[in-house]
PDB file of C-alpha atoms in Angstrom:
ATOM      1  CA  MET A   3     235.012 141.075  -3.440  1.00  0.00           C
ATOM      2  CA  SER A   4     233.037 140.494  -0.258  1.00  0.00           C
ATOM      3  CA  GLU A   5     229.264 140.701  -0.685  1.00  0.00           C
ATOM      4  CA  PHE A   6     228.795 140.410   3.060  1.00  0.00           C
ATOM      5  CA  SER A   7     227.275 143.295   4.953  1.00  0.00           C
ATOM      6  CA  PRO A   8     229.440 144.965   7.623  1.00  0.00           C
ATOM      7  CA  ASN A   9     227.260 143.300  10.303  1.00  0.00           C
ATOM      8  CA  SER A  10     227.806 139.837   8.843  1.00  0.00           C
ATOM      9  CA  LEU A  11     231.533 140.501   8.637  1.00  0.00           C
ATOM     10  CA  MET A  12     231.514 141.545  12.285  1.00  0.00           C
ATOM     11  CA  ARG A  13     229.730 138.305  13.237  1.00  0.00           C
ATOM     12  CA  THR A  14     232.398 136.321  11.386  1.00  0.00           C
ATOM     13  CA  TRP A  15     235.135 138.310  13.155  1.00  0.00           C
ATOM     14  CA  ILE A  16     233.559 137.623  16.568  1.00  0.00           C
ATOM     15  CA  CYS A  17     233.320 133.892  15.744  1.00  0.00           C
ATOM     16  CA  LEU A  18     237.015 133.962  14.819  1.00  0.00           C
ATOM     17  CA  LEU A  19     237.932 135.733  18.081  1.00  0.00           C
ATOM     18  CA  VAL A  20     235.970 133.175  20.116  1.00  0.00           C
ATOM     19  CA  MET A  21     237.841 130.377  18.332  1.00  0.00           C
ATOM     20  CA  VAL A  22     241.197 132.033  19.052  1.00  0.00           C
ATOM     21  CA  PHE A  23     240.336 132.395  22.773  1.00  0.00           C
ATOM     22  CA  PHE A  24     239.158 128.786  22.925  1.00  0.00           C
ATOM     23  CA  GLY A  25     242.388 127.746  21.198  1.00  0.00           C
ATOM     24  CA  MET A  26     244.413 129.723  23.757  1.00  0.00           C
ATOM     25  CA  LEU A  27     242.688 127.880  26.592  1.00  0.00           C
ATOM     26  CA  LEU A  28     243.443 124.543  24.949  1.00  0.00           C
ATOM     27  CA  ALA A  29     247.029 125.563  24.192  1.00  0.00           C
ATOM     28  CA  ARG A  30     247.684 126.240  27.874  1.00  0.00           C
ATOM     29  CA  GLU A  31     247.037 122.547  28.435  1.00  0.00           C
ATOM     30  CA  PHE A  32     249.322 121.665  25.572  1.00  0.00           C
ATOM     31  CA  GLN A  33     252.553 123.239  26.879  1.00  0.00           C
ATOM     32  CA  ASP A  34     253.556 119.800  28.118  1.00  0.00           C
ATOM     33  CA  PRO A  35     254.856 117.656  25.201  1.00  0.00           C
ATOM     34  CA  THR A  36     253.143 114.615  26.707  1.00  0.00           C
ATOM     35  CA  ALA A  37     249.717 116.303  26.637  1.00  0.00           C
ATOM     36  CA  PRO A  38     246.883 114.228  25.150  1.00  0.00           C
ATOM     37  CA  LEU A  39     246.782 113.879  21.390  1.00  0.00           C
ATOM     38  CA  GLY A  40     243.137 114.983  21.438  1.00  0.00           C
ATOM     39  CA  ILE A  41     244.184 118.540  22.335  1.00  0.00           C
ATOM     40  CA  ALA A  42     246.494 118.753  19.323  1.00  0.00           C
ATOM     41  CA  LEU A  43     243.722 117.488  17.078  1.00  0.00           C
ATOM     42  CA  ALA A  44     241.228 119.957  18.578  1.00  0.00           C
ATOM     43  CA  LEU A  45     243.671 122.843  17.931  1.00  0.00           C
ATOM     44  CA  LEU A  46     244.090 121.732  14.328  1.00  0.00           C
ATOM     45  CA  LEU A  47     240.329 121.468  13.858  1.00  0.00           C
ATOM     46  CA  LEU A  48     239.957 124.997  15.227  1.00  0.00           C
ATOM     47  CA  ALA A  49     242.573 126.211  12.729  1.00  0.00           C
ATOM     48  CA  LEU A  50     240.638 124.560   9.922  1.00  0.00           C
ATOM     49  CA  ALA A  51     237.383 126.173  11.074  1.00  0.00           C
ATOM     50  CA  LYS A  52     239.076 129.610  11.205  1.00  0.00           C
ATOM     51  CA  ALA A  53     240.583 129.112   7.733  1.00  0.00           C
ATOM     52  CA  ARG A  54     237.149 128.149   6.396  1.00  0.00           C
ATOM     53  CA  LEU A  55     235.539 131.340   7.736  1.00  0.00           C
ATOM     54  CA  VAL A  56     238.308 133.531   6.296  1.00  0.00           C
ATOM     55  CA  ILE A  57     237.942 131.877   2.871  1.00  0.00           C
ATOM     56  CA  LEU A  58     234.139 131.915   2.744  1.00  0.00           C
ATOM     57  CA  ASP A  59     233.342 135.237   4.423  1.00  0.00           C
ATOM     58  CA  PHE A  60     236.388 137.527   4.375  1.00  0.00           C
ATOM     59  CA  LEU A  61     237.494 136.445   0.904  1.00  0.00           C
ATOM     60  CA  GLY A  62     233.852 136.350  -0.165  1.00  0.00           C
ATOM     61  CA  LEU A  63     234.134 132.924  -1.781  1.00  0.00           C
ATOM     62  CA  ARG A  64     230.910 131.590  -0.237  1.00  0.00           C
ATOM     63  CA  SER A  65     229.213 132.816  -3.397  1.00  0.00           C
ATOM     64  CA  GLY A  66     232.370 132.781  -5.551  1.00  0.00           C
ATOM     65  CA  PRO A  67     233.518 130.305  -8.207  1.00  0.00           C
ATOM     66  CA  ARG A  68     233.215 126.734  -6.880  1.00  0.00           C
ATOM     67  CA  PRO A  69     236.595 125.411  -8.157  1.00  0.00           C
ATOM     68  CA  LEU A  70     238.373 128.369  -6.574  1.00  0.00           C
ATOM     69  CA  ARG A  71     236.513 127.886  -3.289  1.00  0.00           C
ATOM     70  CA  LEU A  72     237.195 124.145  -3.146  1.00  0.00           C
ATOM     71  CA  GLY A  73     240.813 124.584  -4.180  1.00  0.00           C
ATOM     72  CA  LEU A  74     241.420 127.171  -1.494  1.00  0.00           C
ATOM     73  CA  LEU A  75     239.607 125.133   1.180  1.00  0.00           C
ATOM     74  CA  ALA A  76     241.742 122.118   0.207  1.00  0.00           C
ATOM     75  CA  TRP A  77     245.000 123.919   1.093  1.00  0.00           C
ATOM     76  CA  PRO A  78     244.387 124.302   4.876  1.00  0.00           C
ATOM     77  CA  ALA A  79     242.601 120.918   4.944  1.00  0.00           C
ATOM     78  CA  PHE A  80     245.673 119.194   3.478  1.00  0.00           C
ATOM     79  CA  PHE A  81     248.118 120.772   5.921  1.00  0.00           C
ATOM     80  CA  THR A  82     245.985 120.320   9.024  1.00  0.00           C
ATOM     81  CA  LEU A  83     245.533 116.675   8.039  1.00  0.00           C
ATOM     82  CA  ALA A  84     249.300 116.324   7.546  1.00  0.00           C
ATOM     83  CA  ALA A  85     249.900 117.994  10.930  1.00  0.00           C
ATOM     84  CA  ALA A  86     247.370 115.648  12.569  1.00  0.00           C
ATOM     85  CA  ALA A  87     249.197 112.656  11.063  1.00  0.00           C
ATOM     86  CA  LYS A  88     252.484 114.066  12.367  1.00  0.00           C
ATOM     87  CA  ALA A  89     251.004 114.574  15.852  1.00  0.00           C
ATOM     88  CA  LEU A  90     249.798 110.961  15.806  1.00  0.00           C
ATOM     89  CA  ILE A  91     253.208 109.634  14.709  1.00  0.00           C
ATOM     90  CA  THR A  92     254.948 111.779  17.341  1.00  0.00           C
ATOM     91  CA  ALA A  93     252.619 110.546  20.097  1.00  0.00           C
ATOM     92  CA  VAL A  94     253.205 106.902  19.123  1.00  0.00           C
ATOM     93  CA  LEU A  95     256.998 107.282  18.877  1.00  0.00           C
ATOM     94  CA  LEU A  96     257.313 109.249  22.127  1.00  0.00           C
ATOM     95  CA  ALA A  97     255.222 106.648  23.931  1.00  0.00           C
ATOM     96  CA  ALA A  98     257.364 103.758  22.577  1.00  0.00           C
TER      97      ALA A  98
ATOM     98  CA  MET B  18     232.028 152.830 -26.121  1.00  0.00           C
ATOM     99  CA  GLN B  19     231.235 149.093 -26.084  1.00  0.00           C
ATOM    100  CA  ASP B  20     234.841 148.321 -27.009  1.00  0.00           C
ATOM    101  CA  ALA B  21     236.076 150.441 -24.115  1.00  0.00           C
ATOM    102  CA  VAL B  22     233.790 148.636 -21.643  1.00  0.00           C
ATOM    103  CA  ALA B  23     234.787 145.227 -23.023  1.00  0.00           C
ATOM    104  CA  GLY B  24     238.452 146.245 -22.837  1.00  0.00           C
ATOM    105  CA  ALA B  25     238.153 147.319 -19.209  1.00  0.00           C
ATOM    106  CA  ALA B  26     236.334 144.091 -18.294  1.00  0.00           C
ATOM    107  CA  GLY B  27     238.997 142.026 -20.070  1.00  0.00           C
ATOM    108  CA  GLU B  28     241.750 143.902 -18.261  1.00  0.00           C
ATOM    109  CA  GLU B  29     240.064 143.295 -14.916  1.00  0.00           C
ATOM    110  CA  GLU B  30     239.716 139.574 -15.705  1.00  0.00           C
ATOM    111  CA  ALA B  31     243.415 139.412 -16.601  1.00  0.00           C
ATOM    112  CA  ASP B  32     244.311 141.144 -13.308  1.00  0.00           C
ATOM    113  CA  THR B  33     242.227 138.637 -11.346  1.00  0.00           C
ATOM    114  CA  PHE B  34     243.841 135.725 -13.212  1.00  0.00           C
ATOM    115  CA  ILE B  35     247.345 137.020 -12.479  1.00  0.00           C
ATOM    116  CA  LEU B  36     246.369 137.581  -8.839  1.00  0.00           C
ATOM    117  CA  TRP B  37     245.277 133.959  -8.405  1.00  0.00           C
ATOM    118  CA  VAL B  38     248.427 132.696 -10.138  1.00  0.00           C
ATOM    119  CA  LEU B  39     250.420 134.776  -7.637  1.00  0.00           C
ATOM    120  CA  ILE B  40     248.336 133.499  -4.729  1.00  0.00           C
ATOM    121  CA  TRP B  41     248.774 129.861  -5.685  1.00  0.00           C
ATOM    122  CA  SER B  42     252.507 130.333  -6.153  1.00  0.00           C
ATOM    123  CA  GLU B  43     252.632 131.838  -2.635  1.00  0.00           C
ATOM    124  CA  LEU B  44     250.580 128.968  -1.217  1.00  0.00           C
ATOM    125  CA  ALA B  45     252.890 126.477  -2.964  1.00  0.00           C
ATOM    126  CA  ALA B  46     255.976 128.176  -1.494  1.00  0.00           C
ATOM    127  CA  PHE B  47     254.534 128.258   2.020  1.00  0.00           C
ATOM    128  CA  GLY B  48     253.310 124.686   1.528  1.00  0.00           C
ATOM    129  CA  VAL B  49     256.830 123.471   0.746  1.00  0.00           C
ATOM    130  CA  LEU B  50     258.192 125.179   3.871  1.00  0.00           C
ATOM    131  CA  ILE B  51     255.401 123.846   6.116  1.00  0.00           C
ATOM    132  CA  GLY B  52     255.916 120.373   4.624  1.00  0.00           C
ATOM    133  CA  ALA B  53     259.663 120.598   5.328  1.00  0.00           C
ATOM    134  CA  PHE B  54     258.918 121.608   8.922  1.00  0.00           C
ATOM    135  CA  LEU B  55     256.533 118.665   9.402  1.00  0.00           C
ATOM    136  CA  VAL B  56     259.012 116.164   7.937  1.00  0.00           C
ATOM    137  CA  ALA B  57     261.902 117.556  10.012  1.00  0.00           C
ATOM    138  CA  SER B  58     259.770 117.413  13.157  1.00  0.00           C
ATOM    139  CA  ILE B  59     259.221 113.681  12.581  1.00  0.00           C
ATOM    140  CA  VAL B  60     262.915 113.066  11.843  1.00  0.00           C
ATOM    141  CA  SER B  61     264.030 114.937  15.007  1.00  0.00           C
ATOM    142  CA  ILE B  62     261.041 114.359  17.274  1.00  0.00           C
ATOM    143  CA  GLU B  63     262.653 115.007  20.653  1.00  0.00           C
ATOM    144  CA  GLU B  64     264.721 118.007  19.566  1.00  0.00           C
ATOM    145  CA  PHE B  65     261.664 119.667  18.013  1.00  0.00           C
ATOM    146  CA  ALA B  66     259.455 118.884  21.028  1.00  0.00           C
ATOM    147  CA  VAL B  67     261.979 120.497  23.399  1.00  0.00           C
ATOM    148  CA  ALA B  68     262.805 123.425  21.097  1.00  0.00           C
ATOM    149  CA  ARG B  69     259.082 124.234  20.816  1.00  0.00           C
ATOM    150  CA  LEU B  70     258.973 124.811  24.575  1.00  0.00           C
ATOM    151  CA  HIS B  71     261.145 127.904  24.020  1.00  0.00           C
ATOM    152  CA  LEU B  72     258.476 129.531  21.828  1.00  0.00           C
ATOM    153  CA  THR B  73     255.790 131.794  23.251  1.00  0.00           C
ATOM    154  CA  PRO B  74     252.384 130.671  21.925  1.00  0.00           C
ATOM    155  CA  GLY B  75     250.630 133.374  23.978  1.00  0.00           C
ATOM    156  CA  ILE B  76     252.334 136.117  21.944  1.00  0.00           C
ATOM    157  CA  ALA B  77     251.605 134.233  18.718  1.00  0.00           C
ATOM    158  CA  ALA B  78     247.931 133.910  19.712  1.00  0.00           C
ATOM    159  CA  LEU B  79     247.821 137.662  20.330  1.00  0.00           C
ATOM    160  CA  ASN B  80     249.244 138.123  16.845  1.00  0.00           C
ATOM    161  CA  THR B  81     246.504 135.860  15.473  1.00  0.00           C
ATOM    162  CA  LEU B  82     243.922 138.203  17.011  1.00  0.00           C
ATOM    163  CA  VAL B  83     245.688 141.201  15.478  1.00  0.00           C
ATOM    164  CA  LEU B  84     245.848 139.634  12.015  1.00  0.00           C
ATOM    165  CA  LEU B  85     242.223 138.438  12.077  1.00  0.00           C
ATOM    166  CA  THR B  86     241.064 141.906  13.107  1.00  0.00           C
ATOM    167  CA  SER B  87     243.123 143.342  10.283  1.00  0.00           C
ATOM    168  CA  GLY B  88     241.517 140.825   7.901  1.00  0.00           C
ATOM    169  CA  TRP B  89     238.078 141.905   9.079  1.00  0.00           C
ATOM    170  CA  GLN B  90     238.911 145.518   8.247  1.00  0.00           C
ATOM    171  CA  ALA B  91     240.312 144.465   4.867  1.00  0.00           C
ATOM    172  CA  ALA B  92     237.025 142.662   4.127  1.00  0.00           C
ATOM    173  CA  ILE B  93     235.110 145.841   5.010  1.00  0.00           C
ATOM    174  CA  ALA B  94     237.386 147.839   2.669  1.00  0.00           C
ATOM    175  CA  ALA B  95     236.622 145.411  -0.167  1.00  0.00           C
ATOM    176  CA  GLY B  96     232.852 145.396   0.472  1.00  0.00           C
ATOM    177  CA  LYS B  97     230.805 146.032  -2.671  1.00  0.00           C
ATOM    178  CA  GLY B  98     228.783 148.942  -1.329  1.00  0.00           C
ATOM    179  CA  ALA B  99     231.525 150.561   0.724  1.00  0.00           C
ATOM    180  CA  SER B 100     232.011 154.303   0.337  1.00  0.00           C
ATOM    181  CA  THR B 101     235.425 155.768  -0.428  1.00  0.00           C
ATOM    182  CA  ALA B 102     235.713 157.063   3.140  1.00  0.00           C
ATOM    183  CA  THR B 103     234.879 153.612   4.552  1.00  0.00           C
ATOM    184  CA  ARG B 104     237.393 151.941   2.232  1.00  0.00           C
ATOM    185  CA  ARG B 105     240.067 154.453   3.177  1.00  0.00           C
ATOM    186  CA  ARG B 106     239.506 154.106   6.928  1.00  0.00           C
ATOM    187  CA  ALA B 107     239.342 150.308   6.803  1.00  0.00           C
ATOM    188  CA  LEU B 108     242.513 150.068   4.690  1.00  0.00           C
ATOM    189  CA  VAL B 109     244.435 152.306   7.090  1.00  0.00           C
ATOM    190  CA  ILE B 110     243.288 150.255  10.114  1.00  0.00           C
ATOM    191  CA  ALA B 111     244.093 146.971   8.318  1.00  0.00           C
ATOM    192  CA  ALA B 112     247.574 148.224   7.403  1.00  0.00           C
ATOM    193  CA  LEU B 113     248.301 149.594  10.892  1.00  0.00           C
ATOM    194  CA  LEU B 114     247.262 146.297  12.459  1.00  0.00           C
ATOM    195  CA  GLY B 115     249.602 144.589  10.008  1.00  0.00           C
ATOM    196  CA  PHE B 116     252.432 146.760  11.335  1.00  0.00           C
ATOM    197  CA  VAL B 117     251.391 145.918  14.912  1.00  0.00           C
ATOM    198  CA  PHE B 118     251.739 142.251  13.919  1.00  0.00           C
ATOM    199  CA  VAL B 119     255.280 142.952  12.661  1.00  0.00           C
ATOM    200  CA  VAL B 120     256.272 144.739  15.886  1.00  0.00           C
ATOM    201  CA  ILE B 121     254.865 141.951  18.088  1.00  0.00           C
ATOM    202  CA  LYS B 122     256.617 139.313  15.986  1.00  0.00           C
ATOM    203  CA  LEU B 123     259.954 141.147  16.230  1.00  0.00           C
ATOM    204  CA  TYR B 124     259.504 141.347  20.012  1.00  0.00           C
ATOM    205  CA  GLU B 125     258.804 137.607  20.042  1.00  0.00           C
ATOM    206  CA  TYR B 126     261.960 136.974  17.963  1.00  0.00           C
ATOM    207  CA  SER B 127     264.015 138.961  20.488  1.00  0.00           C
ATOM    208  CA  LYS B 128     262.892 136.533  23.201  1.00  0.00           C
ATOM    209  CA  GLU B 129     263.613 133.444  21.084  1.00  0.00           C
ATOM    210  CA  LEU B 130     266.931 134.406  19.507  1.00  0.00           C
ATOM    211  CA  ARG B 131     269.033 133.320  22.501  1.00  0.00           C
ATOM    212  CA  PHE B 132     267.839 129.717  22.083  1.00  0.00           C
ATOM    213  CA  ALA B 133     268.432 129.652  18.318  1.00  0.00           C
ATOM    214  CA  GLY B 134     272.209 129.354  18.740  1.00  0.00           C
ATOM    215  CA  GLU B 135     271.996 126.106  20.692  1.00  0.00           C
ATOM    216  CA  GLU B 136     273.182 123.237  18.521  1.00  0.00           C
ATOM    217  CA  ALA B 137     270.371 120.853  19.489  1.00  0.00           C
ATOM    218  CA  PHE B 138     267.714 123.327  18.351  1.00  0.00           C
ATOM    219  CA  GLN B 139     269.469 124.539  15.207  1.00  0.00           C
ATOM    220  CA  SER B 140     267.308 122.791  12.594  1.00  0.00           C
ATOM    221  CA  PHE B 141     264.106 123.718  14.441  1.00  0.00           C
ATOM    222  CA  PHE B 142     264.966 127.398  14.618  1.00  0.00           C
ATOM    223  CA  GLU B 143     266.325 127.517  11.040  1.00  0.00           C
ATOM    224  CA  LEU B 144     262.975 126.328   9.720  1.00  0.00           C
ATOM    225  CA  TYR B 145     261.016 128.391  12.241  1.00  0.00           C
ATOM    226  CA  PHE B 146     262.757 131.658  11.312  1.00  0.00           C
ATOM    227  CA  LEU B 147     262.601 130.859   7.591  1.00  0.00           C
ATOM    228  CA  LEU B 148     258.876 130.158   7.682  1.00  0.00           C
ATOM    229  CA  THR B 149     257.793 132.943  10.011  1.00  0.00           C
ATOM    230  CA  GLY B 150     260.301 135.414   8.495  1.00  0.00           C
ATOM    231  CA  PHE B 151     258.994 134.756   4.979  1.00  0.00           C
ATOM    232  CA  HIS B 152     255.473 135.340   6.278  1.00  0.00           C
ATOM    233  CA  LEU B 153     256.538 138.470   8.165  1.00  0.00           C
ATOM    234  CA  VAL B 154     258.031 140.012   5.008  1.00  0.00           C
ATOM    235  CA  HIS B 155     254.711 139.420   3.248  1.00  0.00           C
ATOM    236  CA  VAL B 156     252.784 141.105   6.079  1.00  0.00           C
ATOM    237  CA  ALA B 157     255.103 144.128   6.042  1.00  0.00           C
ATOM    238  CA  PHE B 158     255.073 144.465   2.246  1.00  0.00           C
ATOM    239  CA  VAL B 159     251.322 144.081   1.704  1.00  0.00           C
ATOM    240  CA  GLY B 160     250.712 146.312   4.747  1.00  0.00           C
ATOM    241  CA  ILE B 161     252.602 149.100   2.946  1.00  0.00           C
ATOM    242  CA  VAL B 162     250.568 148.396  -0.215  1.00  0.00           C
ATOM    243  CA  LEU B 163     247.299 148.698   1.761  1.00  0.00           C
ATOM    244  CA  LEU B 164     248.448 151.980   3.241  1.00  0.00           C
ATOM    245  CA  LEU B 165     249.365 153.371  -0.189  1.00  0.00           C
ATOM    246  CA  LEU B 166     246.028 152.193  -1.580  1.00  0.00           C
ATOM    247  CA  ALA B 167     244.182 154.110   1.140  1.00  0.00           C
ATOM    248  CA  TRP B 168     245.321 157.287  -0.592  1.00  0.00           C
ATOM    249  CA  ARG B 169     243.360 156.417  -3.777  1.00  0.00           C
ATOM    250  CA  PRO B 170     241.197 153.369  -3.019  1.00  0.00           C
ATOM    251  CA  ARG B 171     240.088 152.200  -6.486  1.00  0.00           C
ATOM    252  CA  PRO B 172     237.722 149.230  -5.857  1.00  0.00           C
ATOM    253  CA  ALA B 173     239.547 146.915  -8.297  1.00  0.00           C
ATOM    254  CA  ASN B 174     242.932 147.570  -6.662  1.00  0.00           C
ATOM    255  CA  VAL B 175     241.455 147.242  -3.172  1.00  0.00           C
ATOM    256  CA  GLU B 176     240.000 143.866  -4.117  1.00  0.00           C
ATOM    257  CA  LEU B 177     243.371 142.606  -5.425  1.00  0.00           C
ATOM    258  CA  ALA B 178     245.366 143.759  -2.388  1.00  0.00           C
ATOM    259  CA  THR B 179     242.857 142.602   0.224  1.00  0.00           C
ATOM    260  CA  THR B 180     242.564 139.180  -1.430  1.00  0.00           C
ATOM    261  CA  LEU B 181     246.321 138.785  -1.023  1.00  0.00           C
ATOM    262  CA  TRP B 182     246.005 140.030   2.578  1.00  0.00           C
ATOM    263  CA  HIS B 183     243.418 137.352   3.411  1.00  0.00           C
ATOM    264  CA  VAL B 184     245.655 134.664   1.926  1.00  0.00           C
ATOM    265  CA  ILE B 185     248.533 135.840   4.142  1.00  0.00           C
ATOM    266  CA  ASP B 186     246.072 135.633   7.034  1.00  0.00           C
ATOM    267  CA  LEU B 187     245.114 132.105   5.957  1.00  0.00           C
ATOM    268  CA  VAL B 188     248.759 131.016   5.870  1.00  0.00           C
ATOM    269  CA  TRP B 189     249.257 132.284   9.445  1.00  0.00           C
ATOM    270  CA  ILE B 190     246.137 130.476  10.691  1.00  0.00           C
ATOM    271  CA  VAL B 191     247.496 127.179   9.346  1.00  0.00           C
ATOM    272  CA  MET B 192     251.112 127.823  10.398  1.00  0.00           C
ATOM    273  CA  PHE B 193     250.303 128.809  13.976  1.00  0.00           C
ATOM    274  CA  PRO B 194     249.218 125.431  15.429  1.00  0.00           C
ATOM    275  CA  ILE B 195     251.775 123.540  13.325  1.00  0.00           C
ATOM    276  CA  LEU B 196     254.737 125.598  14.561  1.00  0.00           C
ATOM    277  CA  TYR B 197     253.679 126.304  18.134  1.00  0.00           C
ATOM    278  CA  LEU B 198     251.266 123.670  19.285  1.00  0.00           C
ATOM    279  CA  ALA B 199     250.556 120.441  17.429  1.00  0.00           C
TER     280      ALA B 199
END
């Protein structure tokens, strides 16, 4: 259960919206499959940052049980890392 | 009296345990599908890169905004000091935004369906529809649960349902760049 005040939750929501808008701006550059790898990595980092805020603030795990918090943070971290590795492999193979 | 309190606390602990078992089984299922998508996109690099151009990331980004706003309302509903009226209002808004997500996603599907039949894009769209469809069913189902809960918002039930809602939100946040962008 979230122990955050409504104002704190609103701040988190605004941070998330800013990240989504920033991601949209980056994504416009990424429509081209040959776009720089850095953009893909930046988008994945943004996703990880959004996931972190949802877990810590919306789910209220900032003050929740540590194993649960770490376990849940590990899930998006694992898949964004896997996606970054895939983006790297794709960039290398498409360039070859 | 003490037995009754201890019994209620034990029951609540059991509910929370079952909830997290459910959540991890959901995360495992989505993880397998996302993993399959990543592997397939390495095996068929060019087909996936071209097929992805037929998606509409702008609509998906709009849906991200909708789902995050819904998650914000769900967090307000689950707040420790929230009144019944606040819980009720926040649950209704969260559920309605969930339904808006479903409508936008169906509209997006209608634009993408014509490309799904093309042989070169078949494996991309099979995985895409499986992954996003599985997620969409979760949004629709838990959205209905949130709406029903708004009728009698018992804090323990609200906490269970909104926790699941945030996890569905989390899955979308991770899926979005993997499917559409990176």
